[in-house]
Amino acid sequence: QVQLAESGGGLVQAGGSLRLSCAASGSIFRFNVMGWYRQAPGKQRELVASIIGGGITNYADSVKGRFTVSGDNAKNMVSLQMNSLKPEDTAVYYCNAKEPRGGILYDYWGQGTQVTVSS
């Protein structure tokens, strides 16, 4: 059973920074991709940033240049550094991991952490 635990959310003023962390139970080598999604009230969940083996990253256009996703294999963690935050970044942020196993792609989610950016 894979567990993902997010931390680091909170309330910050526009222009400020937050760092989210996602701790996985066990090695993150088994995942072929890890990422961060967010869901604002009344909106669909959307991909914010992802990282795959070799450190290749992908970002939503809305966060490019402001957010940085990184992985720490030794700590089994993935982090999301968020700078120059805007009110529109307010959402619940979810850690996600995808594990290919036996021909099936398993999707795991954390419980979510609230990020609120005040104007």
C-alpha positions as semicolon CSV with decimal commas, in nm:
position;residue;x (nm);y (nm);z (nm)
1;Q;0,000;0,000;0,000
2;V;0,156;0,326;-0,115
3;Q;0,105;0,632;0,099
4;L;0,183;0,989;0,000
5;A;0,189;1,257;0,267
6;E;0,198;1,624;0,172
7;S;0,314;1,907;0,393
8;G;0,403;2,273;0,362
9;G;0,077;2,436;0,265
10;G;-0,050;2,752;0,427
11;L;-0,147;3,114;0,389
12;V;0,086;3,355;0,213
13;Q;0,061;3,701;0,062
14;A;0,083;3,753;-0,311
15;G;0,445;3,758;-0,421
16;G;0,549;3,524;-0,143
17;S;0,683;3,170;-0,151
18;L;0,591;2,828;-0,017
19;R;0,753;2,490;-0,045
20;L;0,541;2,177;-0,057
21;S;0,683;1,836;0,020
22;C;0,549;1,491;-0,051
23;A;0,688;1,196;0,142
24;A;0,630;0,853;-0,007
25;S;0,617;0,529;0,189
26;G;0,908;0,337;0,043
27;S;1,132;0,402;-0,254
28;I;1,019;0,646;-0,523
29;F;1,221;0,455;-0,783
30;R;0,916;0,238;-0,847
31;F;0,722;0,536;-0,979
32;N;0,770;0,634;-1,341
33;V;0,633;0,981;-1,276
34;M;0,552;1,193;-0,975
35;G;0,377;1,523;-0,979
36;W;0,166;1,788;-0,821
37;Y;-0,192;1,866;-0,910
38;R;-0,421;2,134;-0,772
39;Q;-0,792;2,189;-0,748
40;A;-0,953;2,523;-0,683
41;P;-1,317;2,554;-0,571
42;G;-1,553;2,491;-0,860
43;K;-1,273;2,387;-1,094
44;Q;-1,133;2,061;-1,220
45;R;-0,813;1,917;-1,083
46;E;-0,522;2,021;-1,302
47;L;-0,160;1,919;-1,340
48;V;0,081;2,176;-1,201
49;A;0,419;2,006;-1,242
50;S;0,564;1,659;-1,288
51;I;0,903;1,490;-1,282
52;I;1,010;1,162;-1,439
53;G;1,317;0,943;-1,418
54;G;1,628;1,133;-1,513
55;G;1,488;1,450;-1,369
56;I;1,289;1,561;-1,672
57;T;1,024;1,808;-1,562
58;N;0,703;1,943;-1,704
59;Y;0,503;2,248;-1,595
60;A;0,166;2,402;-1,658
61;D;0,203;2,725;-1,854
62;S;0,052;2,919;-1,565
63;V;0,339;2,829;-1,330
64;K;0,639;2,817;-1,561
65;G;0,922;3,029;-1,431
66;R;0,766;3,048;-1,083
67;F;0,741;2,686;-0,963
68;T;1,012;2,421;-0,948
69;V;0,954;2,050;-0,892
70;S;1,236;1,832;-0,763
71;G;1,289;1,481;-0,634
72;D;1,507;1,346;-0,355
73;N;1,555;0,974;-0,404
74;A;1,746;0,934;-0,078
75;K;1,456;1,078;0,121
76;N;1,178;0,932;-0,098
77;M;1,039;1,280;-0,140
78;V;0,920;1,514;-0,411
79;S;0,898;1,885;-0,351
80;L;0,738;2,183;-0,517
81;Q;0,900;2,522;-0,465
82;M;0,647;2,794;-0,538
83;N;0,769;3,151;-0,582
84;S;0,595;3,472;-0,685
85;L;0,265;3,329;-0,575
86;K;-0,056;3,479;-0,708
87;P;-0,410;3,470;-0,570
88;E;-0,506;3,243;-0,860
89;D;-0,264;2,982;-0,724
90;T;-0,503;2,931;-0,432
91;A;-0,611;2,567;-0,431
92;V;-0,574;2,233;-0,263
93;Y;-0,250;2,080;-0,388
94;Y;-0,222;1,704;-0,427
95;C;0,084;1,487;-0,467
96;N;0,051;1,213;-0,727
97;A;0,259;0,910;-0,815
98;K;0,216;0,662;-1,097
99;E;0,353;0,308;-1,067
100;P;0,365;0,065;-1,358
101;R;0,316;-0,286;-1,224
102;G;0,209;-0,602;-1,404
103;G;0,099;-0,412;-1,713
104;I;-0,123;-0,179;-1,513
105;L;-0,053;0,183;-1,424
106;Y;-0,144;0,246;-1,062
107;D;-0,234;0,600;-0,956
108;Y;-0,170;0,715;-0,601
109;W;-0,279;1,040;-0,435
110;G;-0,197;1,223;-0,118
111;Q;-0,464;1,374;0,102
112;G;-0,398;1,727;-0,023
113;T;-0,268;2,043;0,136
114;Q;-0,434;2,385;0,120
115;V;-0,248;2,678;-0,031
116;T;-0,410;3,017;0,007
117;V;-0,261;3,329;-0,151
118;S;-0,404;3,660;-0,035
119;S;-0,399;3,970;-0,249
